[in-house]
XYZ file of C-alpha atoms in Angstrom:
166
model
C -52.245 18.197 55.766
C -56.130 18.579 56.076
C -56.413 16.177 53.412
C -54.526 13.675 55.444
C -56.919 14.877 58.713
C -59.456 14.323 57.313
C -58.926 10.771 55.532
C -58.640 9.740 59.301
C -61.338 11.530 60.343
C -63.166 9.774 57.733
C -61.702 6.241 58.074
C -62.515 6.578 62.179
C -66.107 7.300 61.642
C -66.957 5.349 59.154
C -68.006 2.164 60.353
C -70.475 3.406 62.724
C -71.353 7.016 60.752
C -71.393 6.561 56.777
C -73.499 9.557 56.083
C -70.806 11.795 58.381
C -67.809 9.959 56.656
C -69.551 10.579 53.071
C -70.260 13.928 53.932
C -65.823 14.116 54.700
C -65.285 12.706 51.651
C -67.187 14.871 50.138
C -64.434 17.765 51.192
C -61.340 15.832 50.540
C -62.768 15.567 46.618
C -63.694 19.336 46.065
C -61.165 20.709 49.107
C -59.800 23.241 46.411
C -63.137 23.593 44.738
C -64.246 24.629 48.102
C -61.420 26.441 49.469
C -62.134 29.258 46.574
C -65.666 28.746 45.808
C -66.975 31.907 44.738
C -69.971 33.161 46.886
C -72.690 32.973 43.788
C -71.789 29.440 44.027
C -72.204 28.351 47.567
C -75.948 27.732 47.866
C -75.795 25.170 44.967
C -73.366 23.456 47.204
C -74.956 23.922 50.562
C -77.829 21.783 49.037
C -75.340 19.020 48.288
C -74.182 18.649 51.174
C -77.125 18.951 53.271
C -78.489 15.619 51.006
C -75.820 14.371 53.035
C -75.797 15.364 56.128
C -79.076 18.074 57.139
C -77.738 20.594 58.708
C -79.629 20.351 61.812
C -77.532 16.849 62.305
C -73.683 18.393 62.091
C -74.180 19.552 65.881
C -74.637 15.615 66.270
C -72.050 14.188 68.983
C -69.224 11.487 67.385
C -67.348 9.096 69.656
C -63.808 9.827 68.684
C -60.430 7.932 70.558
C -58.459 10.495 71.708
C -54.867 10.678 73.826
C -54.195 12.769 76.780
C -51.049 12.206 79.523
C -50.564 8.616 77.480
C -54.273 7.600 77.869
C -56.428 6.384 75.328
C -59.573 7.101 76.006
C -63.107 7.683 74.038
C -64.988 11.810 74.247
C -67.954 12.691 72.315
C -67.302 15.655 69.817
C -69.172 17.887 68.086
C -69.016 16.604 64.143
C -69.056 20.198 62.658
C -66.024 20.805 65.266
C -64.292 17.789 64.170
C -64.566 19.051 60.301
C -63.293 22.506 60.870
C -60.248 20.652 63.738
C -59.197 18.507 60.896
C -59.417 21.235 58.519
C -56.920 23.348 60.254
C -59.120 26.527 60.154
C -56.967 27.447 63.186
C -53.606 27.307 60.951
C -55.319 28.698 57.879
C -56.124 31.766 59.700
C -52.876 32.324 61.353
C -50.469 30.848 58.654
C -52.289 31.333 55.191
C -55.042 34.219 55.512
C -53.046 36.905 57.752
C -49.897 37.150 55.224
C -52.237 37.674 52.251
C -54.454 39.968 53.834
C -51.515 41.800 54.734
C -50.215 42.171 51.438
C -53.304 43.370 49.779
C -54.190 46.141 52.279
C -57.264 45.076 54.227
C -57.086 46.291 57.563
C -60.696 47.577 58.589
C -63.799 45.833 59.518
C -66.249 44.867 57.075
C -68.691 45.839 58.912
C -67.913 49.245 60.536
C -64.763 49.976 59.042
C -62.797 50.248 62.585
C -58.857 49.463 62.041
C -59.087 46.521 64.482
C -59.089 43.481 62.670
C -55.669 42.091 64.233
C -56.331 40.969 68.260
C -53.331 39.991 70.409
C -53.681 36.358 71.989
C -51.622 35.042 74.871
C -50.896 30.903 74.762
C -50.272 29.208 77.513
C -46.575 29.856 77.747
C -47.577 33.897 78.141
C -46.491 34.186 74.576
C -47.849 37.401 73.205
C -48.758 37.089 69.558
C -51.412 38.972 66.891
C -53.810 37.223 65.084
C -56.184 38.387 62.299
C -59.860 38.142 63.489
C -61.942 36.974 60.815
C -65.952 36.373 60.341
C -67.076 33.364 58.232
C -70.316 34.350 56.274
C -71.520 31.304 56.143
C -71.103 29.809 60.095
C -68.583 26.997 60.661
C -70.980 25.210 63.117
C -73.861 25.257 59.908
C -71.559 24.621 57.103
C -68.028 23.711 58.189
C -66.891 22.519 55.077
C -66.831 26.399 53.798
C -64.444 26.998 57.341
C -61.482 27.776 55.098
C -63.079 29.144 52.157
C -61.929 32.304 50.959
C -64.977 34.069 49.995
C -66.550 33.152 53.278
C -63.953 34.573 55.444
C -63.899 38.255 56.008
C -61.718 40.736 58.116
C -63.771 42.167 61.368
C -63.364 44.025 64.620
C -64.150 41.746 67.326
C -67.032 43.401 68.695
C -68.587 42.848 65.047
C -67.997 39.593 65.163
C -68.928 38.809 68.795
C -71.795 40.737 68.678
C -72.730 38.727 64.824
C -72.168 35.455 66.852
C -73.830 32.781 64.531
């Protein structure tokens, strides 16, 4: 599926933002490369795609159509934001990362080794549920085409990563 988000991420932007829609493509072509690029590869690839896209330019704002209630209407948006959205960091994290953290035994911090890496969330509905807080090494608002990357995600407290911030 982030494939698929991201073809129509592409295919939205592209008339008026080639460089951004390049820059997507870019991902779709390498999306496994990327999901487990190992970490003494990553600067090689942060210079690719910053020939693309700088990345003083991915906190750029994109027109985007969006729905709400039935209406159609058009909302600036973050491009960064958009990648990591049509990414599904959100799902990765909750569907993907959590089980196989589990099952390998990390449950401390990187950082300071506390045993709180899982937070409890409430939704909307007042649905309690636990969710594995994780720290990308390399931030998703600088490089969010590493947002799911394995090597760039790590287990943390939340005051480690709070207090990290970007």
């Amino acid at each position: 599926r982030p494939k698929f988000k991201l073809h129509k991420l592409a295919e939205d932007i592209k008339t008026m933002h080639t460089d951004y829609a390049k820059y997507i493509d870019k991902i779709i072509a390498e999306y496994e490369e990327l999901n487990a690029l190992k970490p003494s590869k990553i600067n090689a690839k942060k210079a690719e795609f910053d020939k693309i896209v700088p990345e003083n330019k991915l906190n750029d704002l994109i027109p985007v159509t969006a729905t709400k209630n039935g209406i159609i209407f058009t909302e600036d948006r973050c491009f960064y934001d958009l990648v990591v959205e049509a990414m599904r960091y959100d799902a990765v994290r909750n569907k993907d990362f959590l089980p196989y953290i589990k099952k390998i035994g990390i449950k401390s911090c990187v950082y300071c080794n506390a045993q709180f890496t899982v937070i409890a969330e409430v939704d909307e509905d007042d649905n309690l549920s636990a969710k594995l807080e994780l720290d990308h090494h390399y931030a998703k608002s600088k490089y969010p085409f590493l947002c799911t990357s394995f090597f760039n995600l790590y287990p943390s407290c939340s005051n480690c990563n709070k207090a990290k911030s970007k």
